Coordinates of C-alpha atoms in Angstrom, one line a residue:
Chain A
M907 CA -64.2 101.7 -78.2
S908 CA -63.7 97.9 -77.8
G909 CA -60.2 97.1 -76.8
A910 CA -59.7 94.5 -79.5
A911 CA -60.7 96.9 -82.3
T912 CA -58.3 99.7 -81.2
S913 CA -55.3 97.3 -80.6
E914 CA -56.0 95.9 -84.1
T915 CA -55.9 99.3 -85.7
A916 CA -52.8 100.1 -83.7
G917 CA -51.2 96.8 -85.0
V918 CA -51.9 97.7 -88.6
E919 CA -50.8 101.4 -88.3
W920 CA -47.7 100.2 -86.4
R921 CA -46.2 99.2 -89.8
L922 CA -46.4 102.7 -91.1
A923 CA -43.3 103.5 -89.0
A924 CA -41.3 101.0 -91.1
P925 CA -40.2 103.3 -94.0
L926 CA -38.7 105.9 -91.7
G927 CA -37.4 103.2 -89.4
L928 CA -35.5 101.5 -92.2
T929 CA -34.2 104.9 -93.5
Y930 CA -32.8 105.6 -90.1
L931 CA -31.3 102.1 -89.9
A932 CA -29.6 102.5 -93.3
F933 CA -28.5 106.1 -93.1
F934 CA -28.3 106.9 -89.3
A935 CA -27.6 103.8 -87.2
A936 CA -25.3 102.1 -89.7
P937 CA -23.1 105.2 -90.2
L938 CA -22.8 105.7 -86.5
L939 CA -21.8 102.0 -86.1
I940 CA -19.1 102.4 -88.8
L941 CA -17.9 105.5 -86.9
L942 CA -17.5 103.5 -83.7
V943 CA -15.7 100.6 -85.5
M944 CA -13.5 103.2 -87.3
S945 CA -12.3 104.5 -84.0
F946 CA -10.8 101.1 -83.2
S947 CA -9.2 100.6 -86.6
V948 CA -5.6 100.9 -87.8
D949 CA -6.4 102.7 -91.1
D950 CA -9.3 104.3 -92.9
N951 CA -10.3 101.0 -94.6
L952 CA -11.4 99.6 -91.2
G953 CA -8.4 97.3 -91.3
G954 CA -7.2 95.7 -88.1
F955 CA -8.1 96.3 -84.5
S956 CA -6.2 98.8 -82.5
L957 CA -6.6 101.1 -79.4
A958 CA -3.9 103.4 -80.8
A959 CA -6.2 106.2 -81.7
W960 CA -7.9 106.1 -78.4
A961 CA -4.6 106.0 -76.5
K962 CA -3.2 108.9 -78.6
F963 CA -6.3 111.0 -77.9
W964 CA -6.7 110.4 -74.2
G965 CA -3.0 110.3 -73.5
D966 CA -2.4 113.8 -74.8
P967 CA -3.2 116.7 -72.4
F968 CA -3.9 118.9 -75.4
Y969 CA -6.8 116.8 -76.6
R970 CA -8.1 116.3 -73.1
G971 CA -8.1 120.1 -72.8
V972 CA -10.1 120.4 -76.1
V973 CA -12.8 118.0 -74.6
W974 CA -12.9 120.1 -71.4
D975 CA -13.0 123.4 -73.4
T976 CA -15.9 122.1 -75.5
L977 CA -18.0 121.1 -72.5
R978 CA -17.2 124.4 -70.7
L979 CA -18.3 126.3 -73.8
G980 CA -21.6 124.5 -73.7
L981 CA -22.2 125.2 -70.0
V982 CA -21.1 128.9 -70.2
T983 CA -23.4 129.4 -73.2
V984 CA -26.3 127.8 -71.3
A985 CA -25.6 130.1 -68.3
M986 CA -25.4 133.2 -70.4
T987 CA -28.4 132.3 -72.5
T988 CA -30.4 131.8 -69.3
L989 CA -29.4 135.2 -67.9
F990 CA -31.1 136.9 -70.9
A991 CA -33.8 134.4 -71.8
Y992 CA -35.7 134.7 -68.4
P993 CA -36.1 138.5 -68.6
I994 CA -37.3 138.3 -72.2
A995 CA -39.7 135.5 -71.3
L996 CA -41.0 137.6 -68.4
L997 CA -41.5 140.6 -70.7
F998 CA -43.3 138.3 -73.2
I999 CA -45.7 137.0 -70.5
A1000 CA -46.5 140.5 -69.3
S1001 CA -47.2 141.9 -72.8
G1002 CA -50.4 142.2 -74.8
P1003 CA -51.1 140.1 -77.9
G1004 CA -49.7 142.7 -80.3
L1005 CA -46.3 143.1 -78.6
Q1006 CA -46.2 139.3 -78.1
R1007 CA -46.4 138.8 -81.8
L1008 CA -43.6 141.2 -82.4
L1009 CA -41.5 139.6 -79.7
L1010 CA -42.1 136.1 -81.1
F1011 CA -41.0 137.4 -84.5
I1012 CA -37.8 138.8 -83.1
V1013 CA -37.1 135.5 -81.4
L1014 CA -37.9 133.4 -84.5
L1015 CA -36.1 135.5 -87.1
P1016 CA -32.5 134.6 -86.0
L1017 CA -33.6 130.9 -85.7
L1018 CA -34.5 131.0 -89.4
T1019 CA -31.5 133.0 -90.5
S1020 CA -28.6 131.0 -91.9
V1021 CA -25.9 130.2 -89.3
V1022 CA -23.2 131.5 -91.7
I1023 CA -25.0 134.8 -92.0
R1024 CA -25.3 135.2 -88.3
T1025 CA -21.6 134.4 -87.8
F1026 CA -20.8 136.9 -90.5
A1027 CA -22.7 139.6 -88.7
W1028 CA -20.9 139.0 -85.5
I1029 CA -17.5 139.5 -87.3
A1030 CA -18.8 143.0 -88.3
I1031 CA -19.8 143.6 -84.7
L1032 CA -16.9 142.1 -82.7
S1033 CA -13.9 143.0 -84.8
R1034 CA -11.4 145.7 -83.8
E1035 CA -13.0 148.2 -86.1
G1036 CA -16.4 146.7 -85.5
V1037 CA -19.6 148.2 -84.3
L1038 CA -19.2 147.3 -80.7
N1039 CA -15.7 148.8 -80.4
Q1040 CA -16.8 152.0 -82.2
A1041 CA -19.7 152.4 -79.7
L1042 CA -17.5 151.7 -76.7
L1043 CA -14.8 154.1 -77.9
A1044 CA -17.4 156.8 -78.7
L1045 CA -19.0 156.4 -75.2
G1046 CA -15.5 156.6 -73.6
L1047 CA -16.0 153.2 -72.0
T1048 CA -12.7 152.0 -73.3
T1049 CA -9.6 153.8 -74.6
A1050 CA -8.3 151.1 -76.9
P1051 CA -10.4 148.8 -79.0
L1052 CA -11.1 145.5 -77.3
N1053 CA -10.1 142.2 -79.0
L1054 CA -13.2 140.1 -79.0
L1055 CA -12.7 137.9 -82.0
Q1056 CA -10.8 134.7 -81.2
T1057 CA -11.8 135.0 -77.5
E1058 CA -14.2 132.8 -75.6
L1059 CA -16.2 135.8 -74.6
G1060 CA -16.7 136.9 -78.2
L1061 CA -17.7 133.4 -79.2
V1062 CA -20.2 133.1 -76.3
I1063 CA -21.8 136.4 -77.3
A1064 CA -22.1 135.3 -80.9
L1065 CA -23.5 131.9 -79.8
M1066 CA -26.0 133.5 -77.5
Q1067 CA -27.9 135.0 -80.5
I1068 CA -28.0 131.6 -82.2
E1069 CA -29.0 129.7 -79.1
M1070 CA -31.3 132.1 -77.3
P1071 CA -34.4 131.1 -79.4
L1072 CA -33.9 127.5 -78.6
M1073 CA -34.0 128.4 -74.9
L1074 CA -36.9 130.9 -75.3
L1075 CA -39.4 128.8 -77.2
P1076 CA -39.8 126.1 -74.5
L1077 CA -39.4 128.6 -71.7
I1078 CA -42.2 130.8 -73.0
T1079 CA -44.5 127.8 -73.6
V1080 CA -44.1 126.7 -70.0
M1081 CA -44.3 130.1 -68.5
Q1082 CA -47.6 130.8 -70.3
Q1083 CA -49.1 127.9 -68.4
I1084 CA -48.2 129.3 -65.0
D1085 CA -51.4 130.5 -63.3
P1086 CA -50.9 134.3 -62.9
S1087 CA -52.9 134.2 -59.7
L1088 CA -49.9 132.4 -58.0
S1089 CA -47.6 135.4 -58.6
D1090 CA -50.4 137.7 -57.5
A1091 CA -51.0 135.7 -54.3
S1092 CA -47.2 135.8 -53.6
R1093 CA -47.2 139.5 -54.0
A1094 CA -50.3 140.0 -52.0
L1095 CA -48.8 138.0 -49.1
G1096 CA -45.9 140.5 -49.0
G1097 CA -43.4 138.6 -51.2
S1098 CA -41.1 141.0 -53.1
K1099 CA -40.7 140.7 -56.8
W1100 CA -37.4 139.0 -56.4
R1101 CA -38.9 136.5 -53.9
T1102 CA -41.9 135.9 -56.2
F1103 CA -39.5 135.2 -59.1
R1104 CA -37.3 132.8 -57.0
K1105 CA -40.1 131.0 -55.2
V1106 CA -42.9 130.9 -57.8
I1107 CA -41.7 131.6 -61.4
L1108 CA -38.3 129.9 -61.3
P1109 CA -39.5 126.5 -59.9
L1110 CA -42.6 126.3 -62.0
S1111 CA -40.8 127.2 -65.2
L1112 CA -38.0 124.6 -64.6
P1113 CA -39.3 122.0 -67.1
G1114 CA -39.2 124.6 -69.9
W1115 CA -35.7 125.7 -68.8
I1116 CA -34.4 122.2 -68.9
A1117 CA -35.8 121.5 -72.3
G1118 CA -34.2 124.7 -73.6
A1119 CA -30.9 124.2 -71.8
T1120 CA -30.6 120.7 -73.3
L1121 CA -31.0 122.1 -76.8
V1122 CA -28.6 125.0 -76.2
F1123 CA -26.0 122.7 -74.7
A1124 CA -26.2 120.2 -77.6
S1125 CA -26.2 123.0 -80.2
A1126 CA -23.4 125.2 -78.7
T1127 CA -21.0 122.2 -78.3
T1128 CA -21.3 121.3 -82.0
A1129 CA -21.6 124.8 -83.6
F1130 CA -18.8 124.3 -86.1
I1131 CA -19.1 127.5 -88.1
S1132 CA -19.2 129.9 -85.1
Q1133 CA -16.4 128.0 -83.4
T1134 CA -14.1 128.1 -86.4
V1135 CA -14.9 131.6 -87.7
I1136 CA -15.2 133.5 -84.3
G1137 CA -12.8 131.2 -82.4
G1138 CA -10.3 131.3 -85.3
A1139 CA -7.1 129.3 -85.0
R1140 CA -6.6 130.2 -81.3
L1141 CA -9.6 128.4 -79.9
V1142 CA -9.9 124.7 -80.8
Y1143 CA -13.0 122.8 -79.9
L1144 CA -14.0 119.2 -80.7
P1145 CA -15.9 120.0 -84.0
T1146 CA -12.9 121.9 -85.4
L1147 CA -10.6 119.1 -84.3
I1148 CA -12.8 116.5 -86.0
W1149 CA -12.9 118.5 -89.2
Q1150 CA -9.2 119.0 -89.3
Q1151 CA -8.4 115.4 -88.6
A1152 CA -10.9 114.1 -91.1
M1153 CA -10.4 116.5 -94.0
V1154 CA -7.0 118.0 -93.6
V1155 CA -4.8 115.4 -91.8
Y1156 CA -6.9 112.5 -93.2
N1157 CA -6.5 110.5 -90.0
W1158 CA -9.9 108.9 -89.9
P1159 CA -9.5 106.6 -86.9
F1160 CA -8.4 109.6 -84.9
A1161 CA -11.2 111.8 -86.2
A1162 CA -13.6 108.9 -85.3
V1163 CA -12.3 108.9 -81.7
A1164 CA -12.9 112.6 -81.4
S1165 CA -16.4 112.2 -82.9
V1166 CA -17.4 109.4 -80.6
T1167 CA -16.0 111.5 -77.7
L1168 CA -18.1 114.4 -78.8
L1169 CA -21.2 112.1 -79.1
V1170 CA -20.7 110.7 -75.6
A1171 CA -19.9 114.1 -74.1
V1172 CA -23.0 115.7 -75.5
L1173 CA -25.2 112.7 -74.5
A1174 CA -23.7 112.8 -71.0
G1175 CA -24.5 116.6 -70.8
V1176 CA -28.1 116.0 -72.0
S1177 CA -28.6 113.1 -69.5
L1178 CA -27.3 115.4 -66.8
F1179 CA -30.0 118.0 -67.6
A1180 CA -32.7 115.3 -67.8
M1181 CA -31.6 114.0 -64.4
L1182 CA -31.7 117.6 -63.0
G1183 CA -35.3 117.8 -64.3
R1184 CA -36.3 114.6 -62.5
F1185 CA -34.6 115.7 -59.3
A1186 CA -36.3 119.1 -59.4
R1187 CA -39.7 117.4 -60.0
T1188 CA -39.4 115.0 -57.0
T1189 CA -38.1 117.7 -54.6
A1190 CA -40.5 120.5 -55.7
Chain B
M1467 CA -55.0 144.7 -49.0
T1468 CA -54.4 144.2 -52.7
R1469 CA -51.0 144.8 -54.2
Q1470 CA -47.9 146.0 -52.3
L1471 CA -46.5 149.3 -53.1
N1472 CA -43.3 149.1 -55.1
T1473 CA -40.4 149.0 -52.7
P1474 CA -36.9 150.1 -53.9
M1475 CA -36.1 146.4 -54.2
D1476 CA -39.0 145.8 -56.5
R1477 CA -38.0 148.8 -58.6
G1478 CA -34.5 147.3 -58.8
Y1479 CA -36.1 144.0 -60.0
S1480 CA -37.9 145.8 -62.8
L1481 CA -34.8 147.7 -63.7
V1482 CA -32.5 144.7 -63.8
M1483 CA -35.0 142.5 -65.7
G1484 CA -35.9 145.3 -68.1
T1485 CA -32.3 146.1 -68.9
L1486 CA -31.4 142.4 -69.5
A1487 CA -34.5 141.9 -71.7
V1488 CA -33.5 144.9 -73.8
I1489 CA -29.9 143.8 -74.2
G1490 CA -31.1 140.2 -75.0
L1491 CA -33.5 141.4 -77.7
G1492 CA -30.7 143.6 -79.0
I1493 CA -28.4 140.5 -79.3
L1494 CA -31.2 138.7 -81.2
I1495 CA -32.0 141.4 -83.7
V1496 CA -29.1 143.9 -84.1
P1497 CA -26.9 141.5 -86.1
V1498 CA -29.7 140.9 -88.6
I1499 CA -30.2 144.6 -89.1
I1500 CA -26.4 145.2 -89.4
V1501 CA -26.0 142.6 -92.1
L1502 CA -29.0 144.0 -94.1
L1503 CA -27.6 147.5 -94.0
S1504 CA -24.0 146.4 -94.7
S1505 CA -25.1 144.5 -97.8
F1506 CA -25.9 147.9 -99.5
T1507 CA -22.4 149.3 -98.9
S1508 CA -20.6 151.0 -101.7
S1509 CA -17.2 150.1 -100.2
T1510 CA -15.1 147.1 -101.1
V1511 CA -14.6 146.1 -97.4
L1512 CA -17.2 145.2 -94.8
K1513 CA -17.5 148.3 -92.6
F1514 CA -20.3 149.5 -90.5
P1515 CA -21.8 152.1 -90.9
P1516 CA -21.2 151.9 -94.7
P1517 CA -19.5 155.0 -96.2
G1518 CA -22.1 155.0 -98.9
F1519 CA -24.9 153.0 -100.3
S1520 CA -25.1 151.1 -103.6
L1521 CA -26.4 147.9 -105.1
R1522 CA -23.0 146.8 -106.4
W1523 CA -22.7 143.7 -104.3
Y1524 CA -26.2 142.5 -105.3
E1525 CA -25.1 143.1 -108.9
A1526 CA -21.9 141.1 -108.3
L1527 CA -23.9 138.3 -106.8
L1528 CA -26.2 138.2 -109.8
D1529 CA -23.3 138.3 -112.3
P1530 CA -23.5 134.9 -114.0
V1531 CA -19.7 134.8 -114.7
R1532 CA -18.2 136.1 -111.5
S1533 CA -20.6 134.4 -109.2
R1534 CA -21.1 131.1 -111.1
H1535 CA -19.9 129.0 -108.2
V1536 CA -22.4 130.7 -105.9
H1537 CA -25.2 130.0 -108.4
V1538 CA -24.2 126.3 -108.7
A1539 CA -24.1 126.0 -104.9
L1540 CA -27.5 127.7 -104.5
S1541 CA -29.2 125.4 -107.1
N1542 CA -27.6 122.3 -105.5
S1543 CA -28.8 123.4 -102.1
L1544 CA -32.4 124.1 -103.4
W1545 CA -32.5 120.7 -105.1
V1546 CA -31.3 118.8 -102.0
A1547 CA -33.6 120.8 -99.7
L1548 CA -36.7 120.3 -101.8
S1549 CA -36.0 116.6 -102.4
A1550 CA -35.1 115.8 -98.8
T1551 CA -38.1 117.8 -97.4
A1552 CA -40.6 116.1 -99.7
L1553 CA -39.2 112.6 -98.9
A1554 CA -38.9 113.3 -95.2
A1555 CA -42.4 114.7 -95.1
I1556 CA -43.8 111.4 -96.4
L1557 CA -41.7 109.2 -94.1
A1558 CA -42.2 111.3 -91.0
T1559 CA -46.0 111.7 -91.5
L1560 CA -46.3 107.9 -91.8
A1561 CA -44.2 107.3 -88.7
A1562 CA -46.2 109.9 -86.8
L1563 CA -49.4 108.2 -87.7
A1564 CA -48.0 104.9 -86.6
L1565 CA -46.7 106.1 -83.2
N1566 CA -49.6 108.4 -82.4
R1567 CA -51.4 107.1 -79.2
V1568 CA -49.3 103.9 -79.0
S1569 CA -48.0 104.0 -75.4
R1570 CA -46.0 100.8 -75.5
P1571 CA -42.4 101.3 -74.3
S1572 CA -41.1 100.1 -77.7
A1573 CA -43.1 102.9 -79.4
R1574 CA -41.7 105.5 -77.0
A1575 CA -38.2 104.2 -77.7
L1576 CA -38.8 104.4 -81.4
E1577 CA -40.1 108.0 -81.0
A1578 CA -37.0 109.0 -79.0
G1579 CA -34.9 107.4 -81.8
F1580 CA -36.7 109.4 -84.5
L1581 CA -36.2 112.6 -82.5
S1582 CA -32.5 111.9 -81.6
P1583 CA -30.9 113.7 -84.5
L1584 CA -32.1 117.0 -83.0
I1585 CA -29.8 116.4 -80.0
L1586 CA -26.9 114.4 -81.4
P1587 CA -23.9 116.4 -82.6
G1588 CA -24.5 116.8 -86.3
L1589 CA -20.7 117.0 -87.0
A1590 CA -20.1 113.4 -85.6
F1591 CA -23.0 112.2 -87.8
G1592 CA -21.7 114.0 -90.8
L1593 CA -18.3 112.4 -90.5
A1594 CA -20.0 109.0 -89.9
T1595 CA -22.0 109.3 -93.2
L1596 CA -18.8 110.2 -95.1
M1597 CA -17.0 107.1 -93.7
Y1598 CA -20.0 104.9 -94.3
F1599 CA -20.5 106.0 -97.9
S1600 CA -16.8 105.8 -98.7
I1601 CA -16.6 102.3 -97.3
L1602 CA -19.6 101.3 -99.4
G1603 CA -17.7 102.7 -102.4
F1604 CA -20.1 105.5 -103.2
R1605 CA -18.7 108.6 -104.8
P1606 CA -20.0 112.0 -103.5
S1607 CA -23.2 113.0 -105.1
L1608 CA -26.3 115.0 -104.5
N1609 CA -28.3 111.8 -103.8
L1610 CA -26.0 111.0 -100.8
L1611 CA -26.5 114.5 -99.5
I1612 CA -30.3 114.0 -99.8
A1613 CA -30.1 110.8 -97.8
G1614 CA -28.0 112.5 -95.1
H1615 CA -30.3 115.5 -95.0
I1616 CA -33.4 113.4 -94.6
V1617 CA -32.1 112.0 -91.3
V1618 CA -31.3 115.4 -90.0
I1619 CA -34.6 117.2 -91.0
A1620 CA -37.2 114.4 -90.6
P1621 CA -37.5 115.0 -86.8
F1622 CA -38.8 118.5 -87.4
I1623 CA -41.8 117.2 -89.4
F1624 CA -42.2 114.1 -87.2
R1625 CA -42.5 116.4 -84.1
T1626 CA -45.0 118.9 -85.5
T1627 CA -47.2 116.1 -87.1
L1628 CA -47.2 114.2 -83.9
A1629 CA -48.3 117.3 -82.0
S1630 CA -51.1 118.0 -84.5
L1631 CA -52.3 114.4 -84.3
T1632 CA -52.9 114.7 -80.5
Q1633 CA -55.5 117.3 -81.4
L1634 CA -57.4 114.8 -83.6
D1635 CA -60.4 113.5 -81.8
P1636 CA -60.5 109.7 -82.0
A1637 CA -64.3 109.9 -82.1
L1638 CA -64.0 111.3 -85.6
H1639 CA -62.3 108.1 -86.8
E1640 CA -64.9 105.9 -85.1
S1641 CA -67.9 107.8 -86.5
S1642 CA -66.3 107.8 -90.0
A1643 CA -65.7 104.0 -89.8
S1644 CA -69.2 103.4 -88.4
L1645 CA -70.6 105.3 -91.4
G1646 CA -68.9 102.7 -93.6
A1647 CA -65.9 104.8 -94.8
G1648 CA -62.7 102.8 -95.6
R1649 CA -59.5 103.6 -93.8
L1650 CA -57.9 105.4 -96.7
Y1651 CA -61.0 107.5 -97.3
T1652 CA -61.1 108.4 -93.6
F1653 CA -57.4 109.4 -93.8
R1654 CA -57.9 111.5 -96.9
R1655 CA -61.1 113.3 -95.7
I1656 CA -60.7 113.5 -91.9
T1657 CA -57.1 113.0 -90.7
L1658 CA -55.1 114.7 -93.5
P1659 CA -57.0 118.0 -93.5
I1660 CA -56.6 118.2 -89.7
I1661 CA -52.9 117.4 -89.6
A1662 CA -51.9 119.2 -92.9
P1663 CA -51.0 122.5 -91.1
G1664 CA -48.7 120.5 -88.8
I1665 CA -47.0 118.8 -91.6
A1666 CA -46.6 122.1 -93.5
A1667 CA -45.1 123.9 -90.5
G1668 CA -42.7 121.0 -90.0
A1669 CA -41.8 120.9 -93.6
F1670 CA -41.0 124.6 -93.6
L1671 CA -38.7 124.2 -90.6
A1672 CA -37.2 121.1 -92.3
F1673 CA -36.6 123.0 -95.6
V1674 CA -34.9 125.9 -93.7
A1675 CA -32.8 123.4 -91.7
S1676 CA -31.7 121.6 -94.9
M1677 CA -30.8 124.9 -96.7
D1678 CA -28.7 125.9 -93.7
N1679 CA -27.2 122.5 -92.9
V1680 CA -23.5 122.6 -92.3
P1681 CA -22.4 119.4 -90.5
V1682 CA -23.6 116.9 -93.1
S1683 CA -22.9 119.1 -96.2
L1684 CA -19.4 119.8 -94.9
F1685 CA -18.4 116.2 -95.2
L1686 CA -20.5 115.0 -98.1
S1687 CA -20.1 117.9 -100.6
N1688 CA -17.1 118.4 -102.9
A1689 CA -16.2 121.0 -105.5
R1690 CA -18.8 119.5 -107.9
T1691 CA -21.6 119.1 -105.3
N1692 CA -21.0 122.3 -103.4
M1693 CA -23.7 123.5 -101.1
L1694 CA -24.6 127.2 -100.3
P1695 CA -23.6 127.4 -96.6
I1696 CA -20.3 125.7 -97.3
R1697 CA -19.6 128.0 -100.2
M1698 CA -20.5 131.1 -98.1
W1699 CA -18.3 129.8 -95.3
G1700 CA -15.4 129.5 -97.8
M1701 CA -16.0 133.0 -99.1
M1702 CA -15.9 134.2 -95.5
E1703 CA -12.8 132.3 -94.4
T1704 CA -10.5 133.4 -97.2
T1705 CA -11.5 137.0 -97.9
L1706 CA -14.2 138.8 -96.1
D1707 CA -16.2 138.8 -99.4
V1708 CA -18.9 141.5 -99.2
R1709 CA -21.0 139.3 -101.6
V1710 CA -21.7 137.2 -98.5
A1711 CA -23.5 140.2 -97.0
A1712 CA -25.6 140.6 -100.2
M1713 CA -26.4 136.9 -100.2
S1714 CA -27.3 137.2 -96.5
G1715 CA -29.6 140.2 -97.3
A1716 CA -31.3 138.3 -100.0
L1717 CA -31.8 135.2 -97.9
I1718 CA -33.1 137.2 -94.9
V1719 CA -35.7 138.8 -97.1
V1720 CA -36.8 135.4 -98.5
V1721 CA -37.1 134.0 -95.0
L1722 CA -39.0 137.0 -93.8
V1723 CA -41.6 136.6 -96.7
L1724 CA -41.8 132.8 -96.2
M1725 CA -42.3 133.4 -92.4
I1726 CA -45.2 135.8 -92.9
V1727 CA -46.8 133.5 -95.5
M1728 CA -46.3 130.4 -93.4
D1729 CA -47.7 132.2 -90.3
R1730 CA -50.8 133.0 -92.2
L1731 CA -51.2 129.5 -93.5
T1732 CA -50.2 127.4 -90.5
N1733 CA -50.0 129.6 -87.5
L1734 CA -46.3 128.8 -87.6
T1735 CA -45.3 131.0 -84.6
R1736 CA -47.7 129.2 -82.3
R1737 CA -46.6 125.8 -83.6
M1738 CA -42.9 126.5 -83.2
S1739 CA -43.4 127.5 -79.5
M1740 CA -45.1 124.2 -78.8

């Protein structure tokens, strides 16, 4: 009611954030600071100052290629996830309550299934003797089994299952808020279904897509298990590189450089999506 | 004039969107079904469809001698997930109460900070915690894993609790206070019952996230403090151990049951799509 009373309560309750704040300071901010310092160190005891690890990482075309491959994997996964998420979201909006419940269940189940299990399943599907190759051979769509493990295509397919729920949940939420009479009006005025989708549904659902794309990009670029198991030794992404350097080669400053690079790359990608959202809102 | 008749282009639209939706749903659900069916295979190799059905891999998984390492990893994971979820629930609920309806820029910044582990690459954070603890001279232990997991899973509870707090009518607080109720009494009798489903839904997601966490556990666990996902990853990398399928089958059933129970209690599906 009175401004003084509410600001007083706010002042008292403000302190309730302190326990989590201090926990984050001790176990989140401090470790990340150490990571940054480590990337400028000579050895894994934080001794000395050196740009050697940074120079080695960015001076080598192989490592620059790994950064590029990781970013591309994130973007391709976002694109492929979008391709299938929109039709599922449209189906969801057009369904009755019973079917909606079933669809939500299908969307949530992979999200709550262990990432190791999901990756394991994709090996059974994508391998040379796997389900997909058996089906393709039986249908006569291919004469020799396709090699999908250790390829970017196979990895993106496997990642799609893991990432699609992250795209679908915000997308469905936003699309449920779109007034159906807008689509009806577009149709009544002679707009084709394609045109209605492009001119009404796509622009109005953009905030949901951006929220989903951000999560998918952040998650796909750091999906260590899928990248190592499906990608194998042939495809190297930043998370695999970080793990090898930290736990196999024991070159901590170098692993720290790769980690800081991954952090900055993901943050840059996420900011890009946020900027896209602001741009879309101002021009819409 | 009401609706247009379906033109060939419109039929094409329905066909394309329908096909993509079916393929998309297949990508989501078929792998789960395949793992469930493969876990009952009688064969020693993972092959689909299984040549015959048996419970041998479930028996192997329950065998206390052969699967001792799996059992240790499972109990470690359960202990870490339960402890981290309980502590994160308390910390995140307090933080959500503090930041609810405070619109100062500093509060918004703090909120973004508390949510940031959802976006930041977990692997970079996992390595950071390993370096941090090793420089402080701590030896790997389950307590360090709990600390690392709290940071990663607290955002889930913070987010759902914050969302349920926005549904709390401030007039309820004022009327409770004007009737002479103390702040703690008001919290216990008014606020907590209203936000409890939000906390529970967040805690469920947090628990699942902790049980499934790879990036932090990968760096902070060792042979003694092995965690379930890391153990399963190891079993998958060396030999395509069919026990992983049995473990997967068991976990999928547990998650299914939990999902149905949580949905009844907290309307989880609706909360997750918020």
